[in-house]
Every structure is written in structure tokens, then in C-alpha cells.
Amino acid sequence: MMPSRNRFLKFSVDLDNFINDLNTRVKSNYDKIQELLKIEHKTYANFVKQLQMLEERLELFFTPLSHLNSVNNSDETQRIYADSLPIITEYSTKLSQNLDIYNAYKEIQKNEAKSLNHEQNRVLELNILNFELSGAHLDAKAKERLQEINIKKSELSNNFSQNLLDATNAYEYVTENEEDVEGLPKSDIETAKYEEDGVTKYRFTLQMPSYIAYMTYGKNAKIREKLYKAYVTRAPENAAIIDELLALKDEMSKILGFNNYAEYSLASKMAKDTKSVEEFLQTLVTKSKAQAQEELKEVQEMAPEPLQSFDSAYYSEILKKAKYDIDEELYRPYFEQTSVVKGMFEFLNRLFGISFKKVDEKLWDEKATSYDIFIGEELKARIYFDLEARKSKSGGAWMHNWQAHCLDENADEQLASAFIVCNFPPSNKTQKSLLRHDDVVTLFHEMGHAIHHLLSNVSENEVSGVNGVEWDAVEFPSQFLENFAYEPNVLKLFASHYETGEIIPDEMIEKLVRAKNFLSASGMLRQLEFSIFDFKLHTKLYQGQEVQNLLNEIRKDTALIKTPSYNKFQNGFAHIFAGGYAAGYYSYKWAEVLSADAFFNVVDEGIFDSETAKWYLEIVLSGGGAKSMDDYFKELMGREPNPQNLLRLNGINQ
């Protein structure tokens, strides 16, 4: 195996000089762009490629700060990140509205379209679309306003996210009563337990491992209600941010010639129009609702009183145990974090022929690790893992791409790299990190995103890996991979007891597989509620109480348990107000249709000998964003996607 030295950037952030360095780089880019614009006969090679690599290198410099602010958040990273956002936003907005660059791209497309390959043509096509969606063709006054809007939007999104993180970290519930923690898994009790003034106490927070533990297993309904109320009322100041963000997006869309933000959002997605998205979501609600109502009746039978929102996870767990004899705690010893990661590597090796070699390097936290990825003997990419929860880390799980595979302006190959971040139970000298099966699914999901980025063979960085992939298709590879976390042949590769080495028994796997679609129609309705709320919220301008009224109206059709009036879910809906999912949350379900369809083909072919899996690597993973996912899917399957397979995957009777 060839050495990886110098093929990847060293992870480092000079916080003291970051803003100065960023300003220097931005100025240098502006100067170089002016030089490029002076070229009389502009071509793809002398103009587009040069510009692409300027953008790539600025992104390579900025990404480590963005990553650090999410995984080692401090007052310093917050300040520097907040100070850098206006600089980077102003730069990208000016570039995206530059009429000279827009005209140069149009001219190059006209002159060279027939001689360029499909990757290069896709770069031109997407850039021209993005220019038009950024208002490059508009007058100076409109451009100036769009720039102001973009800078304000990025500041507001960052504030939304920071408010949520601060509110999550600020709350804790402490009990000295041992009876309150009866029934919780031993490892969760140990995590919550601490001594103060000679008294044993138990601390629960709104961070996911702690919050989920009490909501699922905590028998004291009053504590569950307190935790639930604290969770769904986090960051009330975000309500004002939502109003401002919605108003800015609406104004921006109208300046660009769209009726609303949803129309603007769909211009760069697979879905054709707002009607097709709304019909798609409503059809799934209709097909899921009857089964969801039956599921709720079963949960209600477990509870002595009418179910409240803060009861559902607790009584669902009791029903799950009664129905499937599933005790999550009995599974966790079989899902020790390091052996799950090793087993996932083995699975990917058998499915796609890729292998992983640990890298010895100092990273941002002692728990973070990195691996080089090989296909055969060829070094292909590097992946970074930061998997355990800690206070300085944002909640949730994500993949963040860093380097993109490409050939630079000198035809030298740049290899790809990416980060996977999760919030799994922390390990220490005396305690291993034991995962819930849901955590295993999450890891597979994020790994699906990562290999989509890392295994790309595309030469143009703007359409390499996850770059250039339509937003409503980007979840296809992640969902495709996560489905395998329930397959017995895959689980047996890594599910062994961390103390005894015993492989997980067949009957435990059978229960897990049977329980996979436990309350699946209810889960489907919940996700559809989020999707419909997000999409409708962006079809016209909603402000103040109208936002809550819209959600209440949707819940009449989707929420089977009455939601408390104090629940302000929207103030924590970071996906759409701090992430990139505005008018796009539906894309999870849209992509699930593709992933379910492809997954069943691989399973029906025996998984490890699957021809579809080999073609998936060749077509979808290697191809990145160089073609529409619509084209890739038809090439892979030889037909249009079949939505019935999504219902089949979720065990919803059709």
C-alpha cells in the first residue's frame, strides 16, 4: 500500500490569526478572479478550472474552523466563527452575482459544450443555474439587497444553532431519590450518578444519550414531563429568528422571480414542482394513518391513563418488550463502539472491496481517530471519526466533507476526505461505549454519506462526491447503507459481547428484525408532519402566531396524541432554520424511495455477491454529482423508482 504522506491536509486551525488569514485569502481570490476575467479568450481550462480550484482551496481553509466550532465549541470558536461568517458570505454572494463570471460561463458553454465531457458540462450547467438563483442577471440595487439578505441569513442561522446548543447545555434535572432511576439501564445510571457532599445524586440533561435514557426508561412521569417540557421549550428567543428568516427568504425568492421560497428551493432539486411534493407527502400520510392509529391503540393499552406526549417513549418501550421481548439494554453489550466500527469496515470490504488503515495523527480531541481508505492497493481517501458525546459538541450526527476528489489545474490528483461526527455514550477507563442499535443505524447512515463523498472518481471538484448532488437525492446513499444494519449476515460480522466474545444469538437478531418496524407507521407520520410543516411554511409568508397555527393545523391530520400547547417544536427545528433543509425536509422521504428500491435488489441478490452492489459502487458512488441522481438511478435499476418499496421497507400494509 502506497504511503498517504502529503496526500491529505493536516487538521489544524490557527484561531489567533484565523480572521486575518481569511481576509488575506479572500482578497487574494478577488485579485486572481480579476486577472482571470482579463483573459481575452476564456476556456474551460484557463477560466472555469482555475476558478473552481480557488473556491476549493478557500473551502479547505474554512472547513476546519466550521468543524471545530461544532465539535469543540468554546467562546473563542463561537466568536471567530461568527466573525468569519459575514466575510465568507459576502465573498460567496459577490461571486455568485458576478455578471462577468456568469457571462463567461454562458460563453464557454456555447463555444465548448460539444467538446467537453459530461462532468465539465455539468459544472457549467449547475454554475449557470446557481448564478441565476443568486441574481447574477439582476440590477445593482437588487444584487446589493440579496447580499444583505444572505449575510443576515447566515448570522441568524448561526444564532439559532448557538441558542439551541446553549439552551441544551444550560438545563439539568437532579434527583437524590434512587427510586427515580429504577428501571434505567445500568450504564445510563452510572453516567447520571455523581457524589456531592457525601450524597449520591443523579443528573439528567437535554443531551441526547441522557434525555433519551430517561424518556424511554424513567418510571417517574413527573420527571419525564419536566424533561420533555424543558426539551420542547428550548431557546424561545429562536421564535423571533424564525420570523426574520422566513421574511428574508420570502423577500429573496420574490426578488429572484419566484412566488415563494418553496419554488426557489425546488429549482435545483429532483422534484419537479410544489404540487408533486405535496401530493407525494399527502399520499404517504393517507397510506400510513390507519396503521398508525392501530399502533397507538396498542401503546395506550400499556398505560393506566390517557397517553401524553411525554409518555409515548416510555410506554412504547414497555409494549416493545411485551411484544418482542426486546430489552435494548441486553443488546448494548453486543454493540461495543470499537467493534461496531471494525465490523462496519469488514462489511464495506465485503460489499465494495474497500479497506481501512488507521492513521497515527494528533486531532482536535483524544477520542477522534482517522483512517485511510484503499480500494485494492490504491489509496483512495481519508475519513475522520469523532463519535462520543461531550459538552462542547453540537447534538445529533452528521457527515462533513472536507477535501473533494479531483484533478487540479495542473492535472494533479487531490484525494477526498470527510468527517463523521456522532454523540454516542462516552467511554472512560472503566466503562466502554456501548451503543443502542439505533446508534449502529446512525453510524451506518453517516457512513453512507461519507463513502458517497469519498469513493468518487470525478475529476471536477464541484460535482465530485456529494458536491452537485440534488438535495432531495443526497440522503439516498446514507439510507441505503443504514438498511443493512438490520441484516443478520451483516450484524454477525461485528455484534459480539464485549466481555465474553459471544456472537449475538440468532433469536436476538430475529427479535431485532421483527421489532424494526415497531410503530413504523407512527414514525412515518411524525416525519411527514415535519416535512409538510417545513414545505408549507415556505409556500407563503407566515409570521408570529401563524407559524404555530400552521403546525397545529397539520397536526390535526398527523399527530395522534394531542401535543401540549407549550410545545414549541419549531424553535428547535435546526434542520431547516440552521441547516440546509428549508423547503427540503421532504427529501428524506423522497430519497428513501430510491434507497428502499435499490436495497431490496441487493438483499434479493444475497448481499455480498450482489451485482447491484457492484454497479452501485460504479455508478452512484463513483459518479458523485456529475449527473442527476434521476439518471444514475435509471442506469442502476433500468427503470423509474417504485414508491411501494418504501412502504414495504417500513412494514406498512398497502
XYZ file of C-alpha atoms in Angstrom:
654
model
C 0.000 0.000 0.000
C 1.419 3.372 -1.016
C 2.135 5.866 1.812
C -0.500 8.503 2.474
C 2.005 11.178 3.491
C 1.223 14.571 1.939
C -1.894 13.316 0.165
C -4.109 14.828 2.866
C -4.170 18.146 4.683
C -3.117 18.204 8.328
C -6.050 19.187 10.534
C -5.175 22.454 12.236
C -6.843 25.790 12.996
C -4.850 28.863 13.995
C -7.588 30.632 15.958
C -5.397 33.632 16.829
C -4.768 34.540 13.191
C -7.808 32.983 11.509
C -9.703 36.187 10.636
C -6.549 37.857 9.271
C -5.695 34.758 7.238
C -9.262 34.522 5.934
C -9.258 38.183 4.862
C -5.900 37.677 3.123
C -7.155 34.620 1.255
C -10.404 36.309 0.236
C -8.504 39.359 -1.063
C -6.080 37.105 -2.941
C -9.028 35.273 -4.520
C -10.624 38.571 -5.604
C -7.324 39.641 -7.211
C -6.909 36.326 -9.026
C -10.513 36.451 -10.256
C -9.877 39.931 -11.715
C -6.839 38.511 -13.523
C -8.901 35.592 -14.873
C -11.602 37.964 -16.110
C -8.981 39.833 -18.166
C -8.295 36.711 -20.269
C -9.493 37.533 -23.753
C -10.273 34.026 -24.965
C -11.728 32.254 -21.942
C -11.941 28.459 -22.000
C -12.943 25.756 -19.529
C -9.247 25.023 -18.820
C -7.969 28.586 -18.415
C -11.014 30.039 -16.641
C -13.528 27.564 -15.149
C -10.941 25.116 -13.790
C -8.853 27.908 -12.246
C -11.916 29.415 -10.573
C -13.053 26.013 -9.259
C -9.706 25.412 -7.562
C -9.676 28.901 -5.982
C -13.048 28.057 -4.433
C -11.910 24.588 -3.357
C -8.823 25.923 -1.557
C -10.796 28.577 0.305
C -13.264 25.871 1.390
C -10.367 23.638 2.524
C -9.116 26.502 4.726
C -12.551 27.366 6.189
C -13.932 23.847 6.859
C -11.655 23.053 9.867
C -12.961 26.125 11.745
C -16.567 25.223 10.968
C -15.866 21.645 12.118
C -14.071 22.750 15.292
C -16.927 25.090 16.229
C -19.300 22.079 16.073
C -17.146 19.514 17.901
C -15.098 21.635 20.366
C -17.379 24.623 20.799
C -15.969 27.372 23.024
C -16.429 31.118 23.475
C -13.374 31.573 21.252
C -14.551 29.316 18.388
C -18.021 30.901 18.582
C -16.584 34.409 18.344
C -14.215 33.630 15.483
C -16.804 31.611 13.569
C -19.395 34.389 13.991
C -16.815 36.987 12.850
C -15.861 34.900 9.815
C -19.414 34.309 8.558
C -20.019 37.828 7.165
C -16.629 37.689 5.373
C -17.257 34.316 3.726
C -20.908 35.113 2.981
C -20.109 38.468 1.395
C -17.398 36.826 -0.706
C -19.604 33.952 -1.939
C -22.554 36.284 -2.584
C -20.412 38.710 -4.620
C -19.017 35.827 -6.634
C -22.396 34.197 -7.203
C -23.777 37.504 -8.509
C -20.811 38.463 -10.682
C -22.272 39.178 -14.100
C -18.877 38.915 -15.831
C -18.294 35.397 -14.482
C -21.890 34.428 -15.361
C -21.457 35.686 -18.930
C -18.079 33.939 -19.241
C -19.670 30.616 -18.195
C -22.509 31.114 -20.708
C -19.992 31.918 -23.463
C -17.801 28.887 -22.645
C -20.905 26.664 -22.599
C -21.905 27.961 -26.043
C -18.404 27.518 -27.504
C -17.260 24.252 -25.894
C -20.332 22.197 -24.909
C -19.693 19.606 -27.649
C -16.003 19.156 -26.828
C -16.336 18.967 -23.012
C -17.058 15.733 -21.100
C -20.260 15.231 -19.079
C -18.564 16.265 -15.798
C -17.407 19.576 -17.230
C -20.767 20.269 -18.851
C -22.483 19.531 -15.526
C -20.188 22.075 -13.791
C -21.219 24.719 -16.321
C -24.916 23.791 -16.138
C -25.038 23.916 -12.316
C -22.999 27.107 -12.092
C -25.220 28.904 -14.587
C -28.301 27.739 -12.629
C -26.702 28.902 -9.352
C -25.823 32.272 -10.866
C -29.442 32.720 -11.906
C -30.659 31.610 -8.455
C -28.273 34.165 -6.923
C -29.460 37.025 -9.114
C -26.335 37.471 -11.256
C -28.562 38.766 -14.061
C -30.317 41.395 -11.867
C -29.567 45.119 -11.447
C -27.091 46.507 -8.892
C -29.754 47.513 -6.334
C -31.351 44.028 -6.317
C -27.917 42.385 -6.017
C -26.992 44.600 -3.102
C -30.195 43.674 -1.273
C -29.635 39.953 -1.960
C -26.150 40.258 -0.493
C -27.532 41.918 2.646
C -30.135 39.138 2.927
C -27.524 36.371 2.569
C -25.247 37.849 5.226
C -28.167 38.320 7.630
C -29.491 34.788 6.952
C -26.137 33.191 7.759
C -25.856 35.209 11.002
C -29.405 34.281 12.031
C -28.874 30.581 11.269
C -25.691 30.583 13.331
C -27.505 32.350 16.218
C -30.373 29.829 16.016
C -27.922 26.948 16.314
C -25.929 28.561 19.136
C -29.098 29.408 21.111
C -30.168 25.779 20.839
C -26.783 24.448 21.965
C -26.642 26.906 24.886
C -30.193 26.010 25.985
C -29.424 22.287 25.723
C -26.312 22.658 27.885
C -27.929 25.009 30.423
C -30.560 22.596 31.745
C -30.166 19.749 34.193
C -32.541 17.825 36.439
C -31.056 16.351 39.612
C -32.660 13.778 41.876
C -31.371 12.169 45.065
C -34.131 9.580 45.082
C -32.808 6.199 43.951
C -36.361 5.079 43.137
C -36.478 7.682 40.326
C -33.767 5.812 38.407
C -35.111 2.285 38.933
C -35.582 0.558 35.601
C -32.961 2.610 33.783
C -30.148 0.652 32.113
C -27.170 0.173 34.419
C -24.816 2.107 32.100
C -27.195 5.099 31.992
C -27.491 5.093 35.796
C -23.683 5.079 36.060
C -23.423 8.012 33.623
C -26.017 10.025 35.584
C -24.599 9.226 39.025
C -22.286 11.557 40.989
C -21.386 12.312 44.610
C -21.856 15.706 46.234
C -21.248 16.423 49.951
C -21.327 12.686 50.598
C -24.754 12.332 48.933
C -25.353 10.195 45.828
C -27.233 12.144 43.172
C -28.378 11.529 39.606
C -28.148 14.203 36.916
C -30.188 14.174 33.682
C -29.675 16.676 30.889
C -31.157 17.522 27.488
C -28.188 15.982 25.688
C -29.409 13.053 23.643
C -27.985 9.988 25.463
C -29.209 11.330 28.841
C -32.582 12.682 27.635
C -33.481 9.545 25.649
C -32.485 7.305 28.572
C -34.955 8.903 30.994
C -37.779 9.416 28.484
C -37.562 5.726 27.482
C -36.943 4.016 30.824
C -37.658 6.560 33.591
C -40.742 5.488 35.525
C -41.374 8.826 37.270
C -43.905 10.575 34.982
C -43.364 13.942 36.707
C -39.638 13.868 35.852
C -40.419 12.756 32.290
C -42.801 15.692 31.944
C -40.228 18.144 33.316
C -37.535 16.878 30.939
C -39.955 16.866 27.989
C -41.168 20.384 28.759
C -37.588 21.649 29.083
C -36.701 19.997 25.774
C -39.648 21.317 23.720
C -39.391 24.845 25.146
C -35.659 25.314 24.492
C -34.441 28.605 23.009
C -37.692 30.651 22.963
C -35.633 33.525 21.512
C -35.450 31.483 18.284
C -39.107 32.404 17.541
C -38.020 35.932 16.548
C -35.184 34.470 14.432
C -37.705 32.235 12.615
C -39.879 35.233 11.727
C -36.898 37.152 10.418
C -35.529 34.179 8.449
C -38.916 33.470 6.844
C -39.354 37.129 5.864
C -35.852 37.297 4.361
C -36.318 34.057 2.400
C -39.662 35.245 1.072
C -38.199 38.586 0.011
C -35.207 36.877 -1.612
C -37.419 34.470 -3.574
C -39.564 37.297 -4.921
C -36.508 39.341 -5.975
C -35.372 36.271 -7.935
C -38.734 35.913 -9.675
C -40.280 33.050 -7.683
C -43.688 33.130 -5.980
C -42.257 31.690 -2.751
C -39.206 30.048 -1.195
C -40.503 26.512 -1.875
C -40.464 27.211 -5.637
C -36.949 28.659 -5.347
C -35.809 25.584 -3.393
C -37.160 23.127 -5.990
C -35.343 24.837 -8.885
C -32.213 22.802 -8.023
C -33.858 19.554 -6.845
C -35.136 16.317 -8.404
C -38.792 17.086 -7.574
C -40.448 18.936 -10.432
C -42.845 21.324 -8.626
C -44.553 22.125 -5.295
C -47.682 20.170 -6.231
C -45.739 16.929 -6.792
C -44.034 17.265 -3.373
C -47.306 17.990 -1.529
C -49.082 15.086 -3.268
C -46.158 12.730 -2.529
C -46.266 13.595 1.194
C -50.072 13.509 1.458
C -50.210 10.070 -0.236
C -47.815 8.702 2.387
C -49.925 10.228 5.206
C -53.052 8.570 3.775
C -51.333 5.169 3.421
C -49.767 5.296 6.919
C -52.529 6.729 9.092
C -54.788 3.705 9.668
C -51.849 1.526 10.727
C -50.508 4.343 12.955
C -53.893 4.548 14.741
C -53.789 0.781 15.391
C -50.241 1.122 16.741
C -51.335 3.878 19.123
C -54.162 1.708 20.491
C -51.590 -0.963 21.398
C -49.383 1.566 23.226
C -52.416 3.002 25.054
C -53.247 -0.474 26.401
C -49.912 -0.388 28.285
C -50.756 2.892 30.052
C -53.182 3.311 33.007
C -54.068 6.899 31.951
C -54.657 8.517 28.534
C -51.260 8.924 26.832
C -49.468 12.267 26.986
C -46.594 13.309 24.699
C -44.056 12.675 27.473
C -45.412 9.125 27.992
C -45.132 7.740 24.483
C -41.447 6.669 24.531
C -41.824 5.053 27.991
C -44.962 3.018 27.233
C -43.742 2.220 23.727
C -40.682 0.616 25.311
C -42.918 -1.433 27.646
C -45.001 -2.571 24.653
C -41.845 -3.362 22.674
C -40.613 -5.590 25.493
C -44.013 -7.256 25.851
C -44.451 -7.790 22.128
C -40.928 -8.678 21.057
C -39.243 -9.267 24.405
C -36.750 -6.619 23.277
C -34.687 -5.099 26.027
C -32.341 -2.512 24.487
C -30.010 -2.875 27.456
C -29.400 -6.559 26.702
C -28.264 -5.604 23.189
C -25.816 -2.894 24.142
C -23.012 -5.228 25.318
C -23.026 -6.675 21.761
C -22.583 -3.233 20.216
C -19.359 -2.003 21.781
C -18.336 1.037 19.770
C -14.869 -0.015 18.556
C -16.037 -3.472 17.464
C -19.041 -1.936 15.636
C -16.696 0.372 13.705
C -14.376 -2.559 12.885
C -17.350 -4.696 11.785
C -18.702 -1.908 9.604
C -15.296 -1.743 7.897
C -15.442 -5.514 7.314
C -18.953 -5.216 5.850
C -17.850 -2.448 3.459
C -14.841 -4.506 2.463
C -17.038 -7.465 1.549
C -19.673 -5.350 -0.197
C -17.424 -2.956 -2.135
C -13.834 -4.240 -1.734
C -12.648 -1.228 0.289
C -10.256 -1.449 3.266
C -9.310 0.879 6.142
C -5.909 1.556 7.721
C -5.613 3.568 10.969
C -3.585 6.782 10.754
C -1.375 7.954 13.608
C -2.012 11.709 13.859
C -2.938 14.261 16.511
C -6.505 15.547 16.062
C -8.850 18.009 17.839
C -9.783 15.546 20.610
C -8.106 12.452 22.037
C -11.217 10.376 21.164
C -11.081 11.388 17.461
C -9.489 8.937 15.006
C -8.658 8.828 11.296
C -8.307 6.071 8.691
C -7.004 5.870 5.147
C -9.325 4.102 2.705
C -7.988 1.810 -0.016
C -9.590 0.075 -2.984
C -7.262 -2.873 -3.532
C -3.763 -1.385 -3.199
C -4.830 2.103 -4.274
C -5.094 4.842 -1.648
C -8.476 6.469 -2.211
C -9.469 8.761 0.671
C -9.228 9.599 4.385
C -12.040 9.516 6.946
C -12.140 11.094 10.430
C -14.372 9.812 13.246
C -15.476 11.730 16.360
C -18.168 9.516 17.824
C -18.701 10.237 21.543
C -20.914 12.875 23.211
C -19.306 15.717 25.153
C -20.484 19.092 26.352
C -18.573 21.128 23.765
C -20.126 19.252 20.847
C -23.351 20.054 18.975
C -26.049 17.378 19.329
C -27.001 14.872 16.644
C -24.901 13.160 13.996
C -23.557 14.336 10.649
C -21.037 13.882 7.859
C -18.985 16.941 6.873
C -16.953 16.747 3.664
C -13.502 18.354 3.560
C -11.311 17.593 0.534
C -13.082 16.586 -2.709
C -11.583 14.124 -5.194
C -10.499 15.974 -8.344
C -7.706 16.784 -10.746
C -6.403 20.284 -10.092
C -5.383 22.872 -12.711
C -2.056 21.022 -13.191
C -3.859 17.658 -13.581
C -2.528 16.516 -10.168
C -4.952 14.290 -8.280
C -6.425 15.507 -4.990
C -7.873 12.751 -2.792
C -11.091 13.102 -0.814
C -11.572 13.391 2.965
C -14.563 13.718 5.303
C -15.591 13.782 8.977
C -18.221 11.620 10.683
C -19.497 13.076 13.969
C -21.896 11.304 16.368
C -22.968 11.648 20.001
C -22.633 8.097 21.328
C -22.353 7.279 25.059
C -18.884 8.366 26.260
C -16.287 5.769 27.232
C -13.746 6.114 30.034
C -11.046 3.999 31.683
C -13.605 1.819 33.444
C -16.533 1.915 31.024
C -16.799 1.014 27.339
C -19.032 2.948 24.942
C -21.967 0.563 24.492
C -24.314 1.562 21.690
C -28.032 1.159 21.252
C -28.980 -0.483 17.985
C -30.329 2.915 16.872
C -26.777 4.251 17.267
C -25.492 1.493 14.968
C -28.087 2.534 12.376
C -26.973 6.175 12.753
C -23.321 5.230 12.205
C -24.208 3.261 9.047
C -26.308 6.217 7.840
C -23.461 8.723 8.205
C -21.024 6.228 6.667
C -23.339 6.035 3.653
C -22.938 9.808 3.210
C -19.176 9.547 3.737
C -18.480 6.853 1.123
C -20.681 8.739 -1.350
C -18.206 11.594 -0.979
C -15.011 9.583 -0.544
C -15.295 6.996 -3.323
C -15.978 9.481 -6.106
C -13.860 9.164 -9.256
C -14.915 12.535 -10.643
C -12.200 14.942 -11.854
C -14.155 18.185 -11.307
C -14.389 19.083 -7.595
C -17.693 20.979 -7.901
C -19.500 17.780 -8.965
C -17.324 15.299 -7.060
C -18.626 13.242 -4.145
C -21.628 14.925 -2.522
C -20.931 18.201 -4.380
C -23.534 18.935 -7.029
C -25.916 16.172 -5.854
C -29.545 17.310 -5.723
C -30.646 17.936 -2.145
C -33.607 15.556 -2.396
C -31.271 12.773 -3.555
C -28.382 13.331 -1.149
C -29.923 11.037 1.517
C -30.209 8.093 -0.919
C -26.715 6.637 -0.208
C -26.995 7.171 3.574
C -30.395 5.498 3.826
C -29.309 2.708 1.501
C -26.411 1.798 3.818
C -28.330 2.159 7.103
C -30.827 -0.510 5.986
C -28.054 -3.131 6.222
C -27.720 -2.547 9.976
C -30.732 -4.890 10.381
C -29.461 -7.690 8.146
C -28.482 -10.850 10.111
C -25.470 -11.582 7.852
C -24.173 -8.079 8.443
C -24.854 -7.952 12.205
C -22.915 -11.188 12.745
C -19.781 -9.505 11.404
C -19.488 -7.298 14.496
C -22.153 -7.985 17.132
C -20.151 -9.893 19.741
C -20.385 -9.493 23.526
C -17.626 -7.131 24.688
C -16.919 -9.225 27.825
C -17.417 -12.828 26.657
C -16.828 -12.546 22.892
C -20.083 -14.436 22.257
C -21.595 -13.668 18.823
C -25.106 -12.255 19.110
C -27.576 -15.203 19.183
C -29.897 -15.780 16.203
C -33.012 -15.326 18.329
C -31.830 -11.848 19.414
C -31.287 -10.879 15.778
C -34.726 -12.248 14.835
C -36.348 -10.132 17.565
C -34.444 -7.073 16.383
C -35.533 -7.608 12.779
C -39.155 -8.241 13.833
C -39.081 -5.130 16.018
C -37.506 -2.986 13.252
C -40.891 -1.820 12.055
C -42.326 -1.452 15.540
C -44.533 1.685 15.432
C -43.165 2.342 11.922
C -46.385 3.927 10.652
C -46.351 6.294 13.675
C -42.721 7.139 12.929
C -43.625 7.731 9.289
C -46.442 10.127 10.314
C -44.076 12.059 12.598
C -41.525 12.570 9.814
C -44.303 13.516 7.390
C -45.520 16.102 9.918
C -42.064 17.706 9.915
C -41.864 17.533 6.105
C -45.314 19.018 5.465
C -44.759 21.752 8.065
C -41.419 22.704 6.518
C -42.734 22.688 2.956
C -45.988 24.557 3.587
C -44.162 27.057 5.805
C -42.202 28.108 2.725
C -45.117 28.325 0.255
C -46.185 31.747 1.578
C -45.045 34.162 4.281
C -46.002 33.076 7.810
C -45.179 35.297 10.800
C -45.587 35.101 14.598
C -48.569 33.015 15.732
C -49.276 31.997 12.108
C -46.273 29.642 12.300
C -47.741 27.827 15.313
C -51.237 27.865 13.758
C -49.903 26.152 10.631
C -48.229 23.447 12.722
C -51.411 22.974 14.790
C -53.454 22.601 11.590
C -51.081 19.973 10.168
C -51.072 18.094 13.479
C -54.853 17.603 13.216
C -54.021 15.129 10.443
C -50.683 13.741 11.663
C -50.444 13.902 15.494
C -52.399 11.069 17.085
C -51.615 12.239 20.648
C -52.598 15.840 21.391
C -49.458 17.980 21.592
C -49.231 20.266 24.677
C -49.735 23.954 23.869
C -46.338 24.797 25.413
C -44.570 22.627 22.793
C -42.593 24.979 20.519
C -41.016 22.315 18.318
C -40.177 24.880 15.629
C -37.715 26.716 17.912
C -35.525 23.617 17.846
C -36.037 22.641 14.184
C -32.370 23.220 13.343
C -32.528 21.199 10.115
C -34.496 23.937 8.385
C -33.504 27.054 10.339
C -29.801 26.352 10.909
C -29.111 23.655 8.308
C -29.759 23.407 4.601
C -33.143 21.683 4.664
C -35.528 24.675 4.321
C -38.360 23.591 1.965
C -36.342 20.402 1.603
C -37.015 18.241 4.665
C -39.281 16.129 2.411
C -36.083 14.969 0.716
C -35.548 12.327 3.436
C -38.703 10.531 2.290
C -38.070 11.279 -1.405
C -34.610 9.700 -1.168
C -35.964 6.792 0.907
C -37.960 5.680 -2.125
C -34.679 5.360 -4.077
C -32.795 3.700 -1.217
C -35.520 1.147 -0.394
C -35.769 0.177 -4.039
C -32.010 -0.357 -4.514
C -31.636 -2.043 -1.097
C -34.184 -4.781 -1.843
C -32.372 -5.568 -5.089
C -29.078 -6.090 -3.210
C -30.734 -8.217 -0.496
C -32.573 -10.342 -3.070
C -29.195 -10.984 -4.742
C -27.636 -12.274 -1.481
C -25.907 -9.040 -0.339
C -22.210 -9.959 -0.639
C -22.475 -11.427 -4.150
C -24.803 -8.734 -5.388
C -24.321 -7.399 -8.907
C -26.459 -4.393 -7.988
C -23.985 -3.528 -5.165
C -21.068 -3.612 -7.639
C -22.967 -1.378 -10.059
C -23.977 0.901 -7.190
C -20.266 1.466 -6.437
C -19.507 2.005 -10.142
C -22.480 4.241 -10.960
C -23.727 6.061 -7.855
C -20.687 6.229 -5.549
C -18.070 6.760 -8.272
C -20.279 9.220 -10.141
C -20.791 11.827 -7.390
C -22.837 14.782 -8.622
C -21.636 14.616 -12.233
C -25.113 13.539 -13.416
C -28.610 13.930 -11.998
C -29.461 11.176 -9.490
C -32.502 10.549 -11.669
C -30.133 9.429 -14.459
C -27.938 7.371 -12.115
C -30.942 5.582 -10.648
C -32.342 4.619 -14.048
C -28.860 3.448 -15.101
C -28.568 1.350 -11.919
C -32.065 -0.173 -11.911
C -33.095 0.106 -15.560
C -36.421 1.733 -14.566
C -38.135 4.525 -12.593
C -38.186 4.294 -8.733
C -41.001 2.231 -7.197
C -42.563 4.030 -4.146
C -44.240 0.803 -2.940
C -40.826 -0.424 -1.747
C -40.708 2.416 0.804
C -43.924 1.147 2.393
C -42.586 -2.433 2.202
C -39.366 -1.359 3.956
C -41.407 0.212 6.756
C -43.735 -2.776 7.065
C -46.765 -0.630 6.235
C -49.630 -2.677 4.842
C -50.650 -1.375 1.433
